[in-house]
Amino acid sequence: LETKATEELAVCSDENSLKAWNTKYFGDRGEIPAALKLVGTLPPAERKGYGQEANRVKVALSTAYESAFGKAKEAALLASLNENPLDITLPGRSPAKGGLHVATRVMREIYSIFSDMGFQIFRSREVEDDQTNFELLNMPAHHPARDMWDTFHTKTPGVLLRTHTSPGQIHVMKEFCPQPIRAVLPGFCYRYEAITPRSEIQFEQVEGLVVGPNVTMTDLKGTITTFARRLFGEERQIRIRSSYFPFTEPSIEVDIDWPKEDPNADRLTKGTGWLEIMGAGMIHPTVLRNGGYDPDQVSGFAFGLGPQRITMLKYGIDDIRQFWANDLRFLEQF
Ligand code: FA5
């Protein structure tokens, strides 16, 4: 049996004929199992010797088969490679997954916080006129407060890139007057400033605007506190300082405390423990009037915050230029 099987194996030239050989000898009805079964029919004295020999043959044949099968497979692979050199068995490169820009993520977080408080989102134009960006916000031509915003002018007189989202206040008021308003106005602003790690010439702002009967400074404070705690954590404190903007009276600036445990705390807060996050105030009566409202009937508050600065705080980003530099090493971190 061994000789016959070995000879037959030797002439098997491919995987199919090898498999057929394997079935013939090792299959359920194969010759090896049949030979092994014979043990039971032998006289007891011969069983041991027969059994040992049968097992040796079984192991020898199966080893020979494995090696022949391995060689046949290799030969087949080699032949197919020669025939068709494209190796489709190489694992492919998976395409890089896209993701949302960190600025988009933080903007969405800000929207969801304000929409939970009942604010609508309102977009307005980035190319503005002088009237809406300045005049209607209580800054007539030559008003010294205009110097607070270095402006990109266009070649068309009176047309400029908005320096803040505040002109949006005028658009919303004109559109919704005389109804009460609760809206946030996100978008890009432009300033003709020196670019530094903290300042870009193009950056986002989110303006908040609330107009209605009996809107007070307390409402402003509550809204800002809720916002700061949802974005930065429940334990956050806010601090209000008096400030000046032509379109609000009184005007304030809002700081949040920064945890001393943060290794960057001193650098971020310049050692004061407080960090500015927005400008705000009660809407100036002139501005309400310019939007169509009667300041004797309604009051309102507004605020303007800078999402890039807030994102820098939240994630410890030390240079604002990273936002629009399109460097994947930065973008992929979020
Ligand atoms: C204003 O622009 C006011 N319009 C804010 C306001 C709105 C006050 C409504 C009262 C009522 P300010 O110039 O401080 O204020 O800018 C507001 C925020 O925009 C800043 O706190 C900062 O976060 C962001 N910001 C200002 N300039 C830049 C800049 N160059 N780069 C990045 N962020 C900036």
Short mmCIF file of C-alpha atoms and ligand atoms in Angstrom, two decimals:
data_model
loop_
_atom_site.label_atom_id
_atom_site.label_comp_id
_atom_site.label_asym_id
_atom_site.label_seq_id
_atom_site.Cartn_x
_atom_site.Cartn_y
_atom_site.Cartn_z
CA LEU A 1 0.00 0.00 0.00
CA GLU A 2 2.75 2.39 0.95
CA THR A 3 4.69 1.85 -2.27
CA LYS A 4 1.58 2.14 -4.43
CA ALA A 5 0.43 5.28 -2.66
CA THR A 6 3.86 6.88 -2.83
CA GLU A 7 4.14 6.23 -6.53
CA GLU A 8 0.72 7.66 -7.18
CA LEU A 9 1.47 10.70 -5.11
CA ALA A 10 4.63 11.33 -7.08
CA VAL A 11 2.73 11.76 -10.34
CA CYS A 12 0.13 14.14 -8.92
CA SER A 13 1.05 17.43 -10.50
CA ASP A 14 -1.54 19.91 -9.22
CA GLU A 15 -3.77 20.66 -6.25
CA ASN A 16 -6.79 18.86 -7.76
CA SER A 17 -5.07 15.56 -8.41
CA LEU A 18 -3.48 15.78 -4.93
CA LYS A 19 -6.88 16.27 -3.35
CA ALA A 20 -8.21 13.26 -5.25
CA TRP A 21 -5.25 11.20 -3.98
CA ASN A 22 -6.00 12.37 -0.45
CA THR A 23 -9.62 11.27 -0.71
CA LYS A 24 -8.62 7.90 -2.11
CA TYR A 25 -6.27 7.14 0.79
CA PHE A 26 -7.43 9.26 3.70
CA GLY A 27 -11.12 9.88 2.96
CA ASP A 28 -13.87 8.27 5.10
CA ARG A 29 -13.90 5.28 2.78
CA GLY A 30 -10.21 5.55 2.00
CA GLU A 31 -7.63 2.81 2.01
CA ILE A 32 -5.78 3.94 5.15
CA PRO A 33 -8.82 3.95 7.48
CA ALA A 34 -9.77 0.58 5.92
CA ALA A 35 -6.30 -0.83 6.60
CA LEU A 36 -6.42 0.48 10.19
CA LYS A 37 -9.80 -1.14 10.75
CA LEU A 38 -8.31 -4.54 9.82
CA VAL A 39 -6.49 -4.61 13.18
CA GLY A 40 -9.66 -5.86 14.86
CA THR A 41 -9.83 -8.90 12.61
CA LEU A 42 -6.29 -10.11 13.34
CA PRO A 43 -5.26 -12.63 15.97
CA PRO A 44 -4.28 -10.74 19.18
CA ALA A 45 -0.59 -11.64 18.87
CA GLU A 46 -0.26 -9.92 15.49
CA ARG A 47 -2.30 -6.83 16.34
CA LYS A 48 0.45 -4.78 17.98
CA GLY A 49 2.98 -5.23 15.17
CA TYR A 50 0.39 -4.57 12.49
CA GLY A 51 -1.01 -1.54 14.27
CA GLN A 52 2.42 0.04 14.68
CA GLU A 53 3.33 -0.55 11.04
CA ALA A 54 -0.05 0.77 9.84
CA ASN A 55 0.40 3.92 11.91
CA ARG A 56 3.90 4.49 10.60
CA VAL A 57 2.62 4.22 7.03
CA LYS A 58 -0.24 6.59 7.82
CA VAL A 59 2.10 9.23 9.26
CA ALA A 60 4.63 8.83 6.45
CA LEU A 61 1.98 9.18 3.75
CA SER A 62 0.27 12.12 5.35
CA THR A 63 3.58 13.95 5.78
CA ALA A 64 4.45 13.28 2.16
CA TYR A 65 1.02 14.57 1.13
CA GLU A 66 1.32 17.82 3.14
CA SER A 67 4.70 18.54 1.64
CA ALA A 68 3.55 17.77 -1.90
CA PHE A 69 0.45 19.90 -1.43
CA GLY A 70 2.53 22.81 -0.10
CA LYS A 71 4.85 22.61 -3.09
CA ALA A 72 1.95 22.42 -5.55
CA LYS A 73 0.37 25.53 -3.97
CA GLU A 74 3.61 27.45 -4.18
CA ALA A 75 4.08 26.40 -7.80
CA ALA A 76 0.54 27.49 -8.63
CA LEU A 77 1.12 30.89 -6.97
CA LEU A 78 4.39 31.34 -8.83
CA ALA A 79 2.73 30.43 -12.12
CA SER A 80 -0.09 32.89 -11.50
CA LEU A 81 2.37 35.62 -10.56
CA ASN A 82 4.31 35.03 -13.78
CA GLU A 83 1.15 35.08 -15.76
CA ASN A 84 -0.26 38.19 -14.03
CA PRO A 85 2.29 40.24 -12.10
CA LEU A 86 -0.37 42.38 -10.34
CA ASP A 87 -0.48 41.10 -6.78
CA ILE A 88 -4.00 41.60 -5.59
CA THR A 89 -3.27 39.89 -2.32
CA LEU A 90 -1.48 43.02 -0.98
CA PRO A 91 -3.64 44.71 1.66
CA GLY A 92 -5.03 47.98 0.26
CA ARG A 93 -4.38 51.43 1.67
CA SER A 94 -7.51 52.64 3.39
CA PRO A 95 -8.55 56.19 2.46
CA ALA A 96 -7.98 58.80 5.18
CA LYS A 97 -11.17 59.63 7.02
CA GLY A 98 -12.34 63.20 6.91
CA GLY A 99 -13.48 65.00 10.02
CA LEU A 100 -15.04 68.24 11.09
CA HIS A 101 -12.70 71.19 11.53
CA VAL A 102 -12.19 72.07 15.17
CA ALA A 103 -13.71 75.51 14.48
CA THR A 104 -16.85 73.85 13.13
CA ARG A 105 -17.07 71.55 16.13
CA VAL A 106 -16.84 74.37 18.64
CA MET A 107 -19.31 76.50 16.65
CA ARG A 108 -21.80 73.62 16.73
CA GLU A 109 -21.29 73.24 20.45
CA ILE A 110 -21.98 76.96 20.90
CA TYR A 111 -25.12 76.74 18.73
CA SER A 112 -26.49 73.83 20.71
CA ILE A 113 -25.96 75.62 24.02
CA PHE A 114 -27.77 78.74 22.82
CA SER A 115 -30.51 76.85 21.04
CA ASP A 116 -31.22 75.01 24.30
CA MET A 117 -31.79 78.48 25.78
CA GLY A 118 -34.26 79.33 23.01
CA PHE A 119 -31.98 81.29 20.67
CA GLN A 120 -32.39 81.18 16.90
CA ILE A 121 -29.38 81.21 14.58
CA PHE A 122 -29.28 84.09 12.14
CA ARG A 123 -26.69 84.69 9.44
CA SER A 124 -25.84 88.01 7.94
CA ARG A 125 -23.42 89.34 5.36
CA GLU A 126 -19.65 89.58 5.66
CA VAL A 127 -19.41 92.40 3.13
CA GLU A 128 -21.12 95.31 4.84
CA ASP A 129 -21.74 98.95 4.36
CA ASP A 130 -20.24 101.61 6.55
CA GLN A 131 -23.69 102.58 7.75
CA THR A 132 -24.52 99.21 9.26
CA ASN A 133 -21.05 98.34 10.53
CA PHE A 134 -20.61 101.74 12.21
CA GLU A 135 -23.23 104.48 11.86
CA LEU A 136 -26.33 102.60 12.90
CA LEU A 137 -24.32 101.17 15.79
CA ASN A 138 -23.98 104.68 17.14
CA MET A 139 -20.63 105.50 15.52
CA PRO A 140 -21.05 108.39 13.10
CA ALA A 141 -18.24 109.16 10.65
CA HIS A 142 -15.14 110.40 12.48
CA HIS A 143 -16.39 108.97 15.78
CA PRO A 144 -13.18 108.17 17.64
CA ALA A 145 -14.52 104.77 18.70
CA ARG A 146 -14.14 103.60 15.09
CA ASP A 147 -10.45 103.32 15.88
CA MET A 148 -11.26 100.28 18.01
CA TRP A 149 -11.68 98.37 14.74
CA ASP A 150 -9.04 98.54 12.02
CA THR A 151 -11.04 98.13 8.88
CA PHE A 152 -10.56 96.55 5.45
CA HIS A 153 -12.22 98.94 3.00
CA THR A 154 -13.10 97.98 -0.56
CA LYS A 155 -12.58 100.16 -3.63
CA THR A 156 -16.28 100.97 -3.53
CA PRO A 157 -16.73 103.87 -1.13
CA GLY A 158 -18.77 102.91 1.94
CA VAL A 159 -18.38 99.15 1.34
CA LEU A 160 -16.18 97.24 3.75
CA LEU A 161 -15.57 93.84 5.33
CA ARG A 162 -17.41 93.75 8.61
CA THR A 163 -15.11 94.19 11.59
CA HIS A 164 -17.50 92.43 13.95
CA THR A 165 -20.84 90.60 13.87
CA SER A 166 -22.60 93.54 15.55
CA PRO A 167 -24.01 94.99 12.28
CA GLY A 168 -26.05 91.78 12.19
CA GLN A 169 -27.97 93.22 15.16
CA ILE A 170 -29.37 95.90 12.86
CA HIS A 171 -30.38 93.35 10.19
CA VAL A 172 -32.16 91.11 12.72
CA MET A 173 -33.96 93.99 14.38
CA LYS A 174 -35.16 95.40 11.07
CA GLU A 175 -36.40 91.97 10.03
CA PHE A 176 -38.17 91.01 13.26
CA CYS A 177 -39.41 94.37 14.59
CA PRO A 178 -41.71 94.67 16.54
CA GLN A 179 -41.43 91.08 17.77
CA PRO A 180 -39.18 90.08 20.64
CA ILE A 181 -35.82 88.61 19.56
CA ARG A 182 -33.54 85.92 20.89
CA ALA A 183 -30.86 85.18 18.30
CA VAL A 184 -27.21 84.32 17.84
CA LEU A 185 -25.35 85.57 14.79
CA PRO A 186 -22.22 83.61 13.93
CA GLY A 187 -19.75 84.35 11.20
CA PHE A 188 -16.42 85.62 9.96
CA CYS A 189 -15.13 89.10 10.67
CA TYR A 190 -12.09 90.88 9.25
CA ARG A 191 -9.66 93.32 10.78
CA TYR A 192 -6.68 95.07 9.31
CA GLU A 193 -4.46 94.12 12.22
CA ALA A 194 -1.02 92.69 12.71
CA ILE A 195 -1.24 88.91 12.76
CA THR A 196 0.01 87.54 16.09
CA PRO A 197 -0.44 84.25 17.96
CA ARG A 198 -3.62 85.75 19.48
CA SER A 199 -4.96 87.79 16.56
CA GLU A 200 -5.87 86.93 13.00
CA ILE A 201 -7.11 89.24 10.26
CA GLN A 202 -9.96 86.78 9.66
CA PHE A 203 -11.71 85.20 12.63
CA GLU A 204 -15.14 84.15 13.78
CA GLN A 205 -17.45 85.85 16.22
CA VAL A 206 -20.78 84.86 17.69
CA GLU A 207 -23.05 87.78 18.41
CA GLY A 208 -25.94 87.34 20.82
CA LEU A 209 -29.00 89.55 20.72
CA VAL A 210 -32.05 89.63 22.97
CA VAL A 211 -34.76 92.29 22.63
CA GLY A 212 -38.07 92.42 24.45
CA PRO A 213 -40.03 94.00 27.29
CA ASN A 214 -38.08 94.16 30.55
CA VAL A 215 -34.86 92.52 29.40
CA THR A 216 -32.30 93.33 32.09
CA MET A 217 -28.63 93.04 32.93
CA THR A 218 -29.57 90.10 35.17
CA ASP A 219 -30.80 88.21 32.10
CA LEU A 220 -27.50 88.95 30.38
CA LYS A 221 -25.54 87.72 33.37
CA GLY A 222 -27.61 84.52 33.67
CA THR A 223 -27.28 83.78 29.96
CA ILE A 224 -23.52 84.27 29.96
CA THR A 225 -23.02 82.24 33.13
CA THR A 226 -25.06 79.34 31.75
CA PHE A 227 -23.11 79.48 28.51
CA ALA A 228 -19.70 79.56 30.21
CA ARG A 229 -20.56 76.68 32.54
CA ARG A 230 -21.87 74.47 29.76
CA LEU A 231 -18.81 75.08 27.63
CA PHE A 232 -16.10 75.04 30.29
CA GLY A 233 -17.60 73.15 33.26
CA GLU A 234 -20.14 73.59 36.06
CA GLU A 235 -17.64 74.90 38.61
CA ARG A 236 -16.80 77.95 36.44
CA GLN A 237 -17.19 81.47 37.86
CA ILE A 238 -17.64 84.56 35.75
CA ARG A 239 -16.50 88.09 36.47
CA ILE A 240 -17.97 91.21 34.96
CA ARG A 241 -15.91 94.35 34.39
CA SER A 242 -17.19 97.65 33.20
CA SER A 243 -16.10 98.57 29.67
CA TYR A 244 -17.02 100.73 26.71
CA PHE A 245 -18.71 100.05 23.38
CA PRO A 246 -20.61 102.77 21.50
CA PHE A 247 -23.57 100.45 20.85
CA THR A 248 -24.17 99.33 24.44
CA GLU A 249 -24.81 101.24 27.65
CA PRO A 250 -23.71 100.13 30.13
CA SER A 251 -20.99 98.04 28.48
CA ILE A 252 -19.16 95.17 30.11
CA GLU A 253 -16.42 92.69 29.50
CA VAL A 254 -16.78 89.16 30.79
CA ASP A 255 -14.00 87.03 32.23
CA ILE A 256 -14.05 83.44 33.42
CA ASP A 257 -11.83 82.10 36.15
CA TRP A 258 -9.20 79.63 35.07
CA PRO A 259 -8.32 76.62 37.27
CA LYS A 260 -4.97 77.16 38.96
CA GLU A 261 -4.21 73.43 38.55
CA ASP A 262 -3.97 73.92 34.79
CA PRO A 263 -0.22 74.13 34.05
CA ASN A 264 -1.01 76.83 31.46
CA ALA A 265 -3.13 78.89 33.87
CA ASP A 266 -0.56 81.59 34.55
CA ARG A 267 0.37 81.99 30.93
CA LEU A 268 -3.30 82.18 29.87
CA THR A 269 -4.46 84.55 32.58
CA LYS A 270 -1.23 86.54 32.81
CA GLY A 271 -1.22 85.62 36.48
CA THR A 272 -4.61 87.19 37.28
CA GLY A 273 -6.56 83.91 37.31
CA TRP A 274 -9.16 85.51 34.99
CA LEU A 275 -9.56 85.31 31.26
CA GLU A 276 -11.60 87.54 28.96
CA ILE A 277 -14.18 85.75 26.81
CA MET A 278 -16.49 88.44 25.45
CA GLY A 279 -17.71 92.00 25.21
CA ALA A 280 -21.35 92.72 26.01
CA GLY A 281 -23.85 95.20 27.36
CA MET A 282 -27.38 96.59 27.33
CA ILE A 283 -28.29 97.76 23.82
CA HIS A 284 -27.96 101.52 23.45
CA PRO A 285 -31.36 103.27 22.95
CA THR A 286 -30.09 104.81 19.70
CA VAL A 287 -29.30 101.35 18.32
CA LEU A 288 -32.73 100.01 19.33
CA ARG A 289 -34.28 102.97 17.55
CA ASN A 290 -32.15 102.34 14.45
CA GLY A 291 -33.46 98.78 14.43
CA GLY A 292 -37.04 100.06 14.53
CA TYR A 293 -37.82 99.51 18.22
CA ASP A 294 -39.05 102.02 20.78
CA PRO A 295 -36.53 102.12 23.64
CA ASP A 296 -39.35 103.20 25.98
CA GLN A 297 -41.19 99.96 25.28
CA VAL A 298 -38.41 97.39 25.00
CA SER A 299 -34.88 96.85 26.17
CA GLY A 300 -32.22 94.37 25.18
CA PHE A 301 -28.77 93.01 25.63
CA ALA A 302 -26.06 91.95 23.20
CA PHE A 303 -22.76 90.21 23.44
CA GLY A 304 -19.94 89.31 21.08
CA LEU A 305 -17.62 86.42 21.72
CA GLY A 306 -14.65 85.02 19.83
CA PRO A 307 -14.93 81.25 19.23
CA GLN A 308 -11.27 80.93 18.15
CA ARG A 309 -10.05 82.43 21.41
CA ILE A 310 -12.46 80.20 23.32
CA THR A 311 -11.26 77.13 21.42
CA MET A 312 -7.66 78.06 22.21
CA LEU A 313 -8.56 78.05 25.90
CA LYS A 314 -10.55 74.87 25.76
CA TYR A 315 -7.86 72.86 23.96
CA GLY A 316 -4.68 74.65 24.99
CA ILE A 317 -3.90 75.85 21.43
CA ASP A 318 -1.13 78.43 21.64
CA ASP A 319 -1.30 80.00 18.18
CA ILE A 320 -4.44 81.22 16.42
CA ARG A 321 -2.69 80.91 13.02
CA GLN A 322 -3.07 77.12 13.31
CA PHE A 323 -6.81 77.40 12.60
CA TRP A 324 -6.56 78.29 8.93
CA ALA A 325 -3.10 76.97 8.10
CA ASN A 326 -4.54 73.68 6.80
CA ASP A 327 -1.86 71.63 8.51
CA LEU A 328 -3.16 68.07 8.87
CA ARG A 329 -0.93 67.47 11.90
CA PHE A 330 -2.96 70.13 13.69
CA LEU A 331 -6.37 69.32 12.22
CA GLU A 332 -6.14 65.59 12.90
CA GLN A 333 -5.79 66.19 16.63
CA PHE A 334 -9.48 66.96 17.01
C1 FA5 B 1 -16.46 93.55 19.48
O1 FA5 B 1 -16.16 93.23 18.34
C2 FA5 B 1 -17.88 93.91 19.84
N1 FA5 B 1 -18.66 93.98 18.62
C3 FA5 B 1 -18.41 92.92 20.84
C4 FA5 B 1 -19.72 93.31 21.40
C5 FA5 B 1 -20.90 92.83 20.85
C6 FA5 B 1 -19.81 94.17 22.48
C7 FA5 B 1 -22.15 93.20 21.36
C8 FA5 B 1 -21.03 94.56 23.01
C9 FA5 B 1 -22.18 94.06 22.43
P1 FA5 B 1 -14.10 93.07 20.44
O2 FA5 B 1 -13.35 93.90 19.47
O3 FA5 B 1 -13.60 93.05 21.83
O4 FA5 B 1 -15.60 93.50 20.53
O5 FA5 B 1 -14.13 91.58 19.89
C10 FA5 B 1 -14.92 90.59 20.50
C11 FA5 B 1 -14.17 89.25 20.52
O6 FA5 B 1 -13.75 88.90 19.22
C12 FA5 B 1 -12.90 89.31 21.35
O7 FA5 B 1 -13.16 89.06 22.70
C13 FA5 B 1 -12.10 88.18 20.73
O8 FA5 B 1 -12.49 86.95 21.28
C14 FA5 B 1 -12.52 88.20 19.29
N2 FA5 B 1 -11.51 88.89 18.49
C15 FA5 B 1 -11.34 90.22 18.31
N3 FA5 B 1 -10.31 90.47 17.48
C16 FA5 B 1 -9.81 89.28 17.13
C17 FA5 B 1 -8.71 88.87 16.28
N4 FA5 B 1 -7.96 89.74 15.61
N5 FA5 B 1 -8.47 87.54 16.15
C18 FA5 B 1 -9.25 86.66 16.80
N6 FA5 B 1 -10.27 86.97 17.60
C19 FA5 B 1 -10.56 88.26 17.77
#
